[in-house]
Tab-separated table of C-alpha atoms and ligand atoms in Angstrom:
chain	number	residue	atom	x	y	z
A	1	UNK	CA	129.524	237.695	-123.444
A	2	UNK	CA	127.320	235.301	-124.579
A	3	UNK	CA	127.709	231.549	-125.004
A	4	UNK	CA	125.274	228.211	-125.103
A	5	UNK	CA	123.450	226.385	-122.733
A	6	UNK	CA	121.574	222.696	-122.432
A	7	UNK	CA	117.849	223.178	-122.451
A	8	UNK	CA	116.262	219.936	-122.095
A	9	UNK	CA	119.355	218.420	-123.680
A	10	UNK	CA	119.319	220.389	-126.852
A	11	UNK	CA	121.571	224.120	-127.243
A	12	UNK	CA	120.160	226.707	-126.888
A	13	UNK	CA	122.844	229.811	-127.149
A	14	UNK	CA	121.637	232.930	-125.128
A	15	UNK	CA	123.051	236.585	-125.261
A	16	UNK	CA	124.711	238.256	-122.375
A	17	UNK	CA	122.113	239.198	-119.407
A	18	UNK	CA	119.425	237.343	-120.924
A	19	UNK	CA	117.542	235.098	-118.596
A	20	UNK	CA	117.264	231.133	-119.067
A	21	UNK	CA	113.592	231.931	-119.709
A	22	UNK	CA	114.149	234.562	-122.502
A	23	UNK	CA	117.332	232.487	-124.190
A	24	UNK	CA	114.474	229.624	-124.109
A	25	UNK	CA	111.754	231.402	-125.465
A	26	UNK	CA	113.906	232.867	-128.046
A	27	UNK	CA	114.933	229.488	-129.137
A	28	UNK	CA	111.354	228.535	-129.578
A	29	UNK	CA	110.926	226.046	-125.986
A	30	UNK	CA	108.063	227.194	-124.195
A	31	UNK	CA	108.611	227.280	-119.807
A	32	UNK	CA	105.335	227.391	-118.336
A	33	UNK	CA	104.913	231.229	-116.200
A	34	UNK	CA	102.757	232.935	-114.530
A	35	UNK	CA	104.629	236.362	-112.918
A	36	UNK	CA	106.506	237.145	-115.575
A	37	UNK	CA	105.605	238.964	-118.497
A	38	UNK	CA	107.674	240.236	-121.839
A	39	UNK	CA	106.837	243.858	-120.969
A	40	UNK	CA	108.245	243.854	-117.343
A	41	UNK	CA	111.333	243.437	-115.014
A	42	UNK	CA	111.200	239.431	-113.361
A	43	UNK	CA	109.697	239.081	-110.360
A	44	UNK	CA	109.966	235.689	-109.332
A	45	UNK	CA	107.023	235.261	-107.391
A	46	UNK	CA	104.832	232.246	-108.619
A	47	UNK	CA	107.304	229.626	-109.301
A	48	UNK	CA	105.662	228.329	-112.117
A	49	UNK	CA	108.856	228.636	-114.389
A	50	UNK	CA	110.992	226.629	-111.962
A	51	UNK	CA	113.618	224.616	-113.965
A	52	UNK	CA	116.200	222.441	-112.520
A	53	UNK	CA	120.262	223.338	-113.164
A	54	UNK	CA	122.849	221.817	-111.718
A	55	UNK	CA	120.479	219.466	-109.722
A	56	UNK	CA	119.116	222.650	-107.875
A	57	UNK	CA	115.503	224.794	-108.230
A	58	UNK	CA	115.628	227.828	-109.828
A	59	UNK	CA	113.198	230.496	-111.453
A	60	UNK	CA	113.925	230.459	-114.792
A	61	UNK	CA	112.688	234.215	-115.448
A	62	UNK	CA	115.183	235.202	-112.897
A	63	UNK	CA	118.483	233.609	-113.725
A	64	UNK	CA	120.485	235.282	-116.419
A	65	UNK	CA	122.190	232.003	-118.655
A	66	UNK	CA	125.333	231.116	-118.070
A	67	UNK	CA	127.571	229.297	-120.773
A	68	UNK	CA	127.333	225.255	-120.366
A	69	UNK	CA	124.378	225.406	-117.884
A	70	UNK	CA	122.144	222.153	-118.504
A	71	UNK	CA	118.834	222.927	-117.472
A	72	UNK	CA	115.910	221.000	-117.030
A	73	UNK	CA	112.232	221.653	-117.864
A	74	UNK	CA	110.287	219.245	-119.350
A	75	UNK	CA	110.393	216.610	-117.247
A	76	UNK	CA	107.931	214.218	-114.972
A	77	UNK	CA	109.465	215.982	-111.928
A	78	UNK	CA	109.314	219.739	-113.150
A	79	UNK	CA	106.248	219.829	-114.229
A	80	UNK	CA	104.717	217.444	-111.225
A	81	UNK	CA	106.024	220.127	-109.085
A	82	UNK	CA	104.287	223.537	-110.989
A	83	UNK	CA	100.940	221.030	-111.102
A	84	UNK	CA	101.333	221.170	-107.049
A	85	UNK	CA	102.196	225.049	-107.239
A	86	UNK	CA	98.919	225.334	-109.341
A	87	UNK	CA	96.858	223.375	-107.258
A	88	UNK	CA	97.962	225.456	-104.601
A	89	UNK	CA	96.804	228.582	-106.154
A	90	UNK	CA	93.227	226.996	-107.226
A	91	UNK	CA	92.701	225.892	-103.348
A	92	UNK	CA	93.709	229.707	-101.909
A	93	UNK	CA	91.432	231.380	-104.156
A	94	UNK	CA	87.663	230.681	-105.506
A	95	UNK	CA	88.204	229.573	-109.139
A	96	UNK	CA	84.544	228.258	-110.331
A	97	UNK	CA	85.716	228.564	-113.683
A	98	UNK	CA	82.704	227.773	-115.273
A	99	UNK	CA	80.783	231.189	-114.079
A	100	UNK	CA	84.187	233.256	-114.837
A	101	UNK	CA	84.483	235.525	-117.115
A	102	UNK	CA	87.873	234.540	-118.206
A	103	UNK	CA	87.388	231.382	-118.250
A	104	UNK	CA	89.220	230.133	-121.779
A	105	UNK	CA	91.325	233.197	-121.820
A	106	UNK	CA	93.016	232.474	-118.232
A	107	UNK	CA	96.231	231.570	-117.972
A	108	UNK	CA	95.985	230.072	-114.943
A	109	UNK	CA	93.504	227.431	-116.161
A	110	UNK	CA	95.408	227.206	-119.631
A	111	UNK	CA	98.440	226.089	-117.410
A	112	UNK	CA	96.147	223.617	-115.314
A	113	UNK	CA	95.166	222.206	-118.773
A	114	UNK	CA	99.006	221.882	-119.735
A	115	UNK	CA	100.125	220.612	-116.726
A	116	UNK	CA	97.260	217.802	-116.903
A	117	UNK	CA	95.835	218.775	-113.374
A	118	UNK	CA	92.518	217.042	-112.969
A	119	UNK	CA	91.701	218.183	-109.918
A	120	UNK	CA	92.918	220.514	-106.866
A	121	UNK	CA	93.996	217.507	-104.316
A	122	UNK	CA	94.176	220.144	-101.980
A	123	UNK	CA	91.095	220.623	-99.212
A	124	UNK	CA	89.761	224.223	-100.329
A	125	UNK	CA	90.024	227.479	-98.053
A	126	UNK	CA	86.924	229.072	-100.041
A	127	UNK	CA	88.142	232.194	-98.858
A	128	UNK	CA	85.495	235.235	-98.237
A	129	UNK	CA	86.775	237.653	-100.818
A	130	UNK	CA	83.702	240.214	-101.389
A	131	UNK	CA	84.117	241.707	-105.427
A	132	UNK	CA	84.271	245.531	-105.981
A	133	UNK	CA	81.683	246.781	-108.497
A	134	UNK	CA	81.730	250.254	-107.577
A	135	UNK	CA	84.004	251.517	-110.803
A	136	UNK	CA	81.829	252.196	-113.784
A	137	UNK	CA	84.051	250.148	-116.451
A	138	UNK	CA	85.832	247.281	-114.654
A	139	UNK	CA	84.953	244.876	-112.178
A	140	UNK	CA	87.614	243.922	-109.435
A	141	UNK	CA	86.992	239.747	-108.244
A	142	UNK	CA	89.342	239.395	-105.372
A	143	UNK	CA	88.482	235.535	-105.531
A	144	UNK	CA	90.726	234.867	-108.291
A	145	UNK	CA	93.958	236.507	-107.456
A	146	UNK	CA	97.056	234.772	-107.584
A	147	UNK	CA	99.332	237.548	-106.214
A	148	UNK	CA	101.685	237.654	-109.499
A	149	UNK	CA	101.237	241.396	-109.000
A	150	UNK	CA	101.242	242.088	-112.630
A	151	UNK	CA	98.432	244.865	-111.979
A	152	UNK	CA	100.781	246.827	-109.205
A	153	UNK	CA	103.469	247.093	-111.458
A	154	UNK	CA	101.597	248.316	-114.485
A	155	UNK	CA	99.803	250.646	-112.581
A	156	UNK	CA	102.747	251.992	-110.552
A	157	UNK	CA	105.657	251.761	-113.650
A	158	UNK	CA	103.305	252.093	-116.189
A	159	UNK	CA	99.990	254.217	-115.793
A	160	UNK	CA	102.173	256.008	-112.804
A	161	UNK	CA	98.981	255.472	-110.144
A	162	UNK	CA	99.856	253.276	-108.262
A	163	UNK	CA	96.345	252.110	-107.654
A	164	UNK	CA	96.916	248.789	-106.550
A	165	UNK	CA	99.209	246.696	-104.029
A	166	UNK	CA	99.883	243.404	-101.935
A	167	UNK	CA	99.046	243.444	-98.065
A	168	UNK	CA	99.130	241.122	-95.444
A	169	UNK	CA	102.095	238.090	-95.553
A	170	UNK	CA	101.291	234.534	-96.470
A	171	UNK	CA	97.867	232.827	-96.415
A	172	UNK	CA	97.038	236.787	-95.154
A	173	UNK	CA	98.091	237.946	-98.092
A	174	UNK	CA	95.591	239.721	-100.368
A	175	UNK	CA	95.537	242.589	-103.133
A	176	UNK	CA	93.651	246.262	-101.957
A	177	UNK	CA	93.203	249.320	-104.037
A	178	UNK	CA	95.119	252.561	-102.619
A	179	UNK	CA	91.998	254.831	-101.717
A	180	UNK	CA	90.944	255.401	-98.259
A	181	UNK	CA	87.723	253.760	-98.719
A	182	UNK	CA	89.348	250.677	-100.341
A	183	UNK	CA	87.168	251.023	-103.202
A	184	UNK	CA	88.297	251.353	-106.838
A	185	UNK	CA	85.995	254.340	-108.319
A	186	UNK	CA	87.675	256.801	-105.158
A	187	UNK	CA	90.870	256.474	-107.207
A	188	UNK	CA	91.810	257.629	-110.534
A	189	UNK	CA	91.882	254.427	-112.385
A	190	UNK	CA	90.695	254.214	-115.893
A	191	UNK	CA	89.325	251.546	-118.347
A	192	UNK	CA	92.473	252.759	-120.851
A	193	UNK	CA	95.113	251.975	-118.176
A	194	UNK	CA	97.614	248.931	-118.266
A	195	UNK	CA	96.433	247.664	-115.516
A	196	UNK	CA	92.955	247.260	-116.870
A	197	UNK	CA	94.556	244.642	-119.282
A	198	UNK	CA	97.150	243.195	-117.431
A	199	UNK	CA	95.407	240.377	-114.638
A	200	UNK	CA	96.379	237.085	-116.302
A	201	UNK	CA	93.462	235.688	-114.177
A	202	UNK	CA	90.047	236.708	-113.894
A	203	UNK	CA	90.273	239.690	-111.222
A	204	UNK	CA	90.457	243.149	-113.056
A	205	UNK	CA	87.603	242.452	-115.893
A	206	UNK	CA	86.150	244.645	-118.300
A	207	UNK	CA	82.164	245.174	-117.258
A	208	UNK	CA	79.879	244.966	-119.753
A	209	UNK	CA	82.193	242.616	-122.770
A	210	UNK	CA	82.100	239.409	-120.299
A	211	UNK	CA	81.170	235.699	-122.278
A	212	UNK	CA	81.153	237.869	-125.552
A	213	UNK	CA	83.158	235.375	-127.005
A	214	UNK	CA	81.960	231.853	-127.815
A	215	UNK	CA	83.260	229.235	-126.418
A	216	UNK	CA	85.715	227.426	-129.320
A	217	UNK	CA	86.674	231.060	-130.085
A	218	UNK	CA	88.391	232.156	-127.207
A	219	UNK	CA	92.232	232.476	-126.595
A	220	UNK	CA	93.146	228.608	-125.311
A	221	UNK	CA	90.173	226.987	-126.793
A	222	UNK	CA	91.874	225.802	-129.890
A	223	UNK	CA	95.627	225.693	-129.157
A	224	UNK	CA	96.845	225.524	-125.648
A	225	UNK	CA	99.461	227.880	-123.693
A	226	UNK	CA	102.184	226.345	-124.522
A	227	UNK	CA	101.323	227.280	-128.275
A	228	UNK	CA	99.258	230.435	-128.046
A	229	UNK	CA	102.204	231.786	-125.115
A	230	UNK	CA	105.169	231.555	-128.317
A	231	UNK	CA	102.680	232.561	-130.771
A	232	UNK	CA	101.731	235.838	-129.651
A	233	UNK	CA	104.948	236.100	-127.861
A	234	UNK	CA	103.188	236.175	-124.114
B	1	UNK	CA	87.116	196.329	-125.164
B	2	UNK	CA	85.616	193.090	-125.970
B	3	UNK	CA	82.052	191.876	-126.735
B	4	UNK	CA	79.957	190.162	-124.265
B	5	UNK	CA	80.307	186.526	-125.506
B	6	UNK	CA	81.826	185.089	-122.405
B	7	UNK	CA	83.338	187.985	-120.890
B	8	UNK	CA	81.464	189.248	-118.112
B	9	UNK	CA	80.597	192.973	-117.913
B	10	UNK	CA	81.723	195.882	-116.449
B	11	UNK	CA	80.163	196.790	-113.870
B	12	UNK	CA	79.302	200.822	-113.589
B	13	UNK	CA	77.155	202.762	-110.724
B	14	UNK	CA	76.294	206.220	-110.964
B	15	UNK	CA	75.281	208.538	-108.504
B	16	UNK	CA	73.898	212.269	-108.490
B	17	UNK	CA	74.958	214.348	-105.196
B	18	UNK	CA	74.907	218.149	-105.018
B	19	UNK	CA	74.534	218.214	-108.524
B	20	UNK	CA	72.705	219.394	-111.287
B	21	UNK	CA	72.230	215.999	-113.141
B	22	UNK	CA	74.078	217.569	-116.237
B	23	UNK	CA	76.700	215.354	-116.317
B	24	UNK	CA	74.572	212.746	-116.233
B	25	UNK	CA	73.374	214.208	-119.323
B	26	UNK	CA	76.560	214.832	-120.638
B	27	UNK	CA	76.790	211.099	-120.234
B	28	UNK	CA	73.755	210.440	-122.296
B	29	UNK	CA	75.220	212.345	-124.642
B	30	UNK	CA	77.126	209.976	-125.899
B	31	UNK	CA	75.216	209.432	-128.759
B	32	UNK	CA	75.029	206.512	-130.673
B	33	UNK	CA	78.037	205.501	-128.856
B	34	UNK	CA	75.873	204.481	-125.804
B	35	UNK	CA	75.108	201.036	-127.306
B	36	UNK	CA	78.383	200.089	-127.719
B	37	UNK	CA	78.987	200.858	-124.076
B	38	UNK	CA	75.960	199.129	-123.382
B	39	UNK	CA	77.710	196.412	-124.644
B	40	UNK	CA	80.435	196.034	-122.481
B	41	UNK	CA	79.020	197.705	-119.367
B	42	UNK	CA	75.697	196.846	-116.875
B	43	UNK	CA	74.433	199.412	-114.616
B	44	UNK	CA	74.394	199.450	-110.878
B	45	UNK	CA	73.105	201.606	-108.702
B	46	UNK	CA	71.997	204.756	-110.969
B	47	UNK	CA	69.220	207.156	-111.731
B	48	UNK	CA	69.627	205.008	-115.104
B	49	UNK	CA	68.152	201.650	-113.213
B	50	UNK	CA	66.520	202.814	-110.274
B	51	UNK	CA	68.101	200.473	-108.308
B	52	UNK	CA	68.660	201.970	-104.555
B	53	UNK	CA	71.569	200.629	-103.040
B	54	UNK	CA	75.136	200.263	-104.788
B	55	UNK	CA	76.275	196.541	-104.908
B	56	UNK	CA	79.753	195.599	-105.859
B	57	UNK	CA	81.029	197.343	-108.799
B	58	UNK	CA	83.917	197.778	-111.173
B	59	UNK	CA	83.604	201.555	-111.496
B	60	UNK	CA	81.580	204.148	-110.006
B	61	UNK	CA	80.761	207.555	-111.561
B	62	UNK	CA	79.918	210.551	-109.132
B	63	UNK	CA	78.406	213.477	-109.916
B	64	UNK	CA	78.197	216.249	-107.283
B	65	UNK	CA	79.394	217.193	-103.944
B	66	UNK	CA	78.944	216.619	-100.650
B	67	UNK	CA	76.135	219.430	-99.217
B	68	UNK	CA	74.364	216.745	-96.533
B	69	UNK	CA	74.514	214.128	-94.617
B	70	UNK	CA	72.594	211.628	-96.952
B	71	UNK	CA	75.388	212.602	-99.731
B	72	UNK	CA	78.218	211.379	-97.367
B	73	UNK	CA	76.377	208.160	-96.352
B	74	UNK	CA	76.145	207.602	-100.461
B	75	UNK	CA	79.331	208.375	-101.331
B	76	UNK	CA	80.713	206.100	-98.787
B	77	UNK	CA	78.397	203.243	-99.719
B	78	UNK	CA	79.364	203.746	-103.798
B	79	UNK	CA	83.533	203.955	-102.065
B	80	UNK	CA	82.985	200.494	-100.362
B	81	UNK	CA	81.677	199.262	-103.253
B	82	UNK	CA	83.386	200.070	-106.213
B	83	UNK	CA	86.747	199.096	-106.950
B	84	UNK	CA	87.621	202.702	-108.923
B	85	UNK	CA	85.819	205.890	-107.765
B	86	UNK	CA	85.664	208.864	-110.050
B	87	UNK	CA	84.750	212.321	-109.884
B	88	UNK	CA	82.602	213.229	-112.749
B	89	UNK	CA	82.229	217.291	-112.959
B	90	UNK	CA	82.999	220.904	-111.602
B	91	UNK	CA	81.084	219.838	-108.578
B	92	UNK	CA	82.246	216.757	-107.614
B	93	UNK	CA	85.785	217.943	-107.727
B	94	UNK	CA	85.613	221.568	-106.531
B	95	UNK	CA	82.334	221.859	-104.920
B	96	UNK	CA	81.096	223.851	-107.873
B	97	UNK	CA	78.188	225.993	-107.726
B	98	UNK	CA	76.634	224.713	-104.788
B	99	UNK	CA	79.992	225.379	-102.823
B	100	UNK	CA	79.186	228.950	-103.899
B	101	UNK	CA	77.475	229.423	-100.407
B	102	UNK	CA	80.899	228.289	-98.807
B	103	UNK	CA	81.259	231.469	-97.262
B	104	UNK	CA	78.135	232.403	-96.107
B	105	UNK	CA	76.978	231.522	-92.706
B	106	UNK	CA	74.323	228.681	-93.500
B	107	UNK	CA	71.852	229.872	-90.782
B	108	UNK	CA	71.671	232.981	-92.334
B	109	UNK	CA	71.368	231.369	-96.193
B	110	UNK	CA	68.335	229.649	-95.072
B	111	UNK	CA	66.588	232.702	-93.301
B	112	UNK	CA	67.744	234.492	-96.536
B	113	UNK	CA	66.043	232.136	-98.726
B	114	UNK	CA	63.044	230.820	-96.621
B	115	UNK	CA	62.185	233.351	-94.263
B	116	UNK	CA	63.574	237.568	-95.514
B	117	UNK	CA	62.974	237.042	-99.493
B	118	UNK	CA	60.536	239.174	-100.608
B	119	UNK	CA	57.387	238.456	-101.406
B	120	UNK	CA	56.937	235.299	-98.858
B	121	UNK	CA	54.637	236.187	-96.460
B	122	UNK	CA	54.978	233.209	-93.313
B	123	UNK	CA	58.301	231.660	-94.317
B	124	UNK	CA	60.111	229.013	-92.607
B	125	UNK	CA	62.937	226.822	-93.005
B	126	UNK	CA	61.636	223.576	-93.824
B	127	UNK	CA	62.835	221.371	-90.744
B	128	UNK	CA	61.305	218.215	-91.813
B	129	UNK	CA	62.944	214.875	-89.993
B	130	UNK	CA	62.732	213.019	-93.757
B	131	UNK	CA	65.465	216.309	-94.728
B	132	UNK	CA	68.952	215.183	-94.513
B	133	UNK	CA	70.472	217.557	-92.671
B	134	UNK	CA	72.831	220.290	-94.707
B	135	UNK	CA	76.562	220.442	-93.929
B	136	UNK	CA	78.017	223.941	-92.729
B	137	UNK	CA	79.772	224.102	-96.497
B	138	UNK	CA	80.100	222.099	-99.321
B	139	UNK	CA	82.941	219.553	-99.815
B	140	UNK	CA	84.434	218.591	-103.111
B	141	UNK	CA	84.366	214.274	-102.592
B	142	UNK	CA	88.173	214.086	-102.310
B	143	UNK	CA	87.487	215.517	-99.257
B	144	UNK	CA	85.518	212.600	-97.888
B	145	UNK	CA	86.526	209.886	-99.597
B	146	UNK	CA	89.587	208.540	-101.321
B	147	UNK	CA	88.997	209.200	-105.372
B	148	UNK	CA	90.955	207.308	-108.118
B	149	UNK	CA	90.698	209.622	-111.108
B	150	UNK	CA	88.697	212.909	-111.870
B	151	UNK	CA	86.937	214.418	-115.153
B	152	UNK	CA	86.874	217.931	-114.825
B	153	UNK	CA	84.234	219.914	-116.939
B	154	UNK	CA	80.795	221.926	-116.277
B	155	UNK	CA	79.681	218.966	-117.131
B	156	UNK	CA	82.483	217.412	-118.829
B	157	UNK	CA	81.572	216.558	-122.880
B	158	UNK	CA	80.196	213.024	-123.840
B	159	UNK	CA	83.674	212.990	-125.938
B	160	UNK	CA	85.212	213.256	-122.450
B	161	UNK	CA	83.664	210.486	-120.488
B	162	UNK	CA	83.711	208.086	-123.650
B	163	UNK	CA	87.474	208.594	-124.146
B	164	UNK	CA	87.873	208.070	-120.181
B	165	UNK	CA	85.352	205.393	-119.809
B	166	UNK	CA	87.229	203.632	-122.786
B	167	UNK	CA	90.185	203.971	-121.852
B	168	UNK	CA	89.644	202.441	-118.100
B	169	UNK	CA	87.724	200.056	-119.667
B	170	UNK	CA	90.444	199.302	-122.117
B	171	UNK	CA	92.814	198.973	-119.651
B	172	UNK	CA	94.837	201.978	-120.453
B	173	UNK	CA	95.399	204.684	-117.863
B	174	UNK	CA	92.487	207.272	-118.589
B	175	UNK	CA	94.131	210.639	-119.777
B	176	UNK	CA	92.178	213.986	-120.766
B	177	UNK	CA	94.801	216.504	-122.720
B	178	UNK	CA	93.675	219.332	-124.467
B	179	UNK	CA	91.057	220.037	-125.597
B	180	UNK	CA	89.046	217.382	-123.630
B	181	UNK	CA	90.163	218.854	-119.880
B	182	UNK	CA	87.789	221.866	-119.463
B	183	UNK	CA	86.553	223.402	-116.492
B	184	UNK	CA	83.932	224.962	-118.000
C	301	SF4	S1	90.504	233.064	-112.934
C	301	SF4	FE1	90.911	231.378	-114.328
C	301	SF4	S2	91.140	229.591	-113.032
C	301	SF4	FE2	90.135	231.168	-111.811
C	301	SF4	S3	87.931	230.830	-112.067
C	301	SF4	FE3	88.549	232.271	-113.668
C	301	SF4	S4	88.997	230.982	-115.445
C	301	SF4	FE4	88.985	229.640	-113.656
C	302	SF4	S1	94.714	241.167	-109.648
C	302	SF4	FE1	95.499	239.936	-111.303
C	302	SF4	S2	97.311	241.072	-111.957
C	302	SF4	FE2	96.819	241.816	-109.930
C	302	SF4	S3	98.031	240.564	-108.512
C	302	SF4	FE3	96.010	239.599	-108.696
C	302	SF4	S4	96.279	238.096	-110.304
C	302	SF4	FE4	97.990	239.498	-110.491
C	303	FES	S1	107.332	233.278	-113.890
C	303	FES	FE1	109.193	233.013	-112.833
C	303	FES	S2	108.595	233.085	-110.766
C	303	FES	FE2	106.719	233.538	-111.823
């Protein structure tokens, strides 16, 4: 059973077991994400899509709508809060964007530039995260992970390998490839696998293809997230 | 904005630290645009004027971060001085590309660079007194100092820092959206 919700103050209606975040998205109101992803289950790890029902937190691509829910997204407080989430993430990692080669095609910095976040605030752990070069097509930069474990998923539901997973618990926490060596060319990964495509950051890049594309071409240089996300349905 | 006839200026220090100087260029590259600022602004303390020491100032402009102890004893000066401090590039806000060595051990960066490189035959890390001495890592400026507003960008565009520098001049609260806030 279906019904309609408040989204921002305007109804949106919403099918049965959809999520807030899907009934949004199909209504055409963008929530800012960063773990979730069309093609897979919720996970509710990042936070990013946080909306606020009933005067309480929740993740939006986790909570299935309910009839005469008013939500809240767009707001000062919302998206002050995902800007601190984000900073968070830029201060735990190394993101010098300008030598990345995502840079413009990163959702993590497309969602900086939404959420009008200047600068980290944050001091910065500058982690020691050493890259993995050893596989012949992609490049693994451990620096840039946010832990949205897109990659395990793909490569364990999708590619069934299972060639990557989450270790360690909080500010331990870190991604390693399953071979006994640690290193991704001792597993069976391949160029042609989900995974490959799947980082929404800049860790799992194609070698050889990086800057190819100008800058003013590239996927949030002309349109931001908000508009490229409902565009190409990401 | 208003012309100079009676108004007095504003008052605007720059400052490179552990930078590269390109957004001081990216500041230049304003265009023709730099006489109307001209017109409304005089420089301080700045690779601009040459002069050395940062008097008291409306806004000052920081490029750079913190990599020694001369850069902290500048920044500080251009925070007493200046009423709004801003971060001006990748650098001065995240440490940028010097803040690359962040994780290295700094002794061994320096017997990397001045003593094992190939090809130099009776290295030695310079240990001059006139050297300011290096920090162990590389500190974006919030980190030393309080900072009032920050323009991302590797360097940020001369469309960024005119609509910022306008717009604090203006008296409007300075706001980059898309596409003016790059990191890159
Ligand atoms: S992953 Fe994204 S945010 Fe991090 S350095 Fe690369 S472009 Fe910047
Ligand atoms: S490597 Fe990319 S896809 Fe995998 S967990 Fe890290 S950020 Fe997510
Ligand atoms: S998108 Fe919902 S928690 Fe990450």
């Amino acid at each position: 059973m279906g019904g309609t919700f408040l989204f921002d103050g305007r109804p949106v209606p919403f099918e049965e077991g959809q999520t807030i975040l899907q009934a949004a998205r199909a209504a055409g109101h963008y929530i800012p994400h960063l773990c979730w992803h069309p093609d897979f289950p919720p996970h509710g790890s990042c936070k990013l899509c946080i909306v606020k029902v009933g005067g309480r937190h929740v993740s939006s691509c986790a909570l299935p709508a309910r009839d005469g829910m008013e939500v809240e997204s767009n707001t000062p407080e919302i998206n002050g809060e995902r800007r601190a989430l984000l900073q968070m993430l830029f201060v735990e990692g190394n993101h010098f964007c300008p030598s990345c080669e995502k840079s413009g095609n990163c959702q993590l910095q497309a969602l900086a530039y939404e959420l009008d976040m200047s600068s980290a605030r944050f001091a910065h752990f500058y982690p020691d995260r050493p890259v993995d070069a050893s596989h012949p097509d992609v490049l693994l930069d451990f620096n840039r992970c946010i832990f949205c474990e897109l990659c395990v998923r793909a490569s364990r539901d999708v590619d069934h390998k299972g060639v990557f997973a989450l270790t360690g618990r909080g500010i331990r926490k870190h991604l390693v490839v399953n071979a006994e060596s640690g290193r991704l060319a001792d597993t069976d990964f391949a160029v042609s696998d989900r995974a490959a495509d799947i980082c929404p950051v800049g860790v799992i890049l194609h070698k050889r293809v990086g800057f190819a594309v100008p800058i003013g071409e590239r996927k949030y240089d002309e349109a931001s997230i908000s508009i490229v996300a409902m565009e190409k349905g990401e | 904005m208003s012309d100079s006839i009676g108004m007095p200026r504003v008052r605007v220090a720059t400052t490179s630290l552990a930078g590269c100087f390109g957004c001081h260029m990216s500041l230049l590259d304003m265009d023709e645009r730099l006489l109307e600022l001209a017109k409304v602004v005089e420089f301080d303390r700045s690779p601009l004027t040459d002069i050395k020491h940062c008097g008291p100032c409306d806004i000052g402009l920081i490029e750079g971060g913190v990599c020694n102890a001369e850069n902290v004893h500048v920044l500080r000066e251009f925070r007493r001085n200046c009423k709004t401090l801003v971060a001006v590039g990748a650098c001065a806000i995240n440490g940028g590309l010097p803040a690359q060595r962040n994780h290295l051990d700094l002794g061994d960066c320096l017997q990397q660079v001045y003593v094992k490189r190939d090809g130099i035959e009776e290295g030695g890390v310079p240990d001059d007194p006139e050297l300011p001495l290096l920090l162990d890592r590389v500190h974006p400026i919030h980190e030393v100092v309080r900072v009032d507003y920050f323009i991302p960008g590797c360097p940020p565009s001369g469309e960024a820092i005119w609509k910022f520098l306008t717009d604090l001049i203006g008296g409007r609260t300075p706001r980059l959206a898309h596409p003016l806030l790059r990191f890159d």
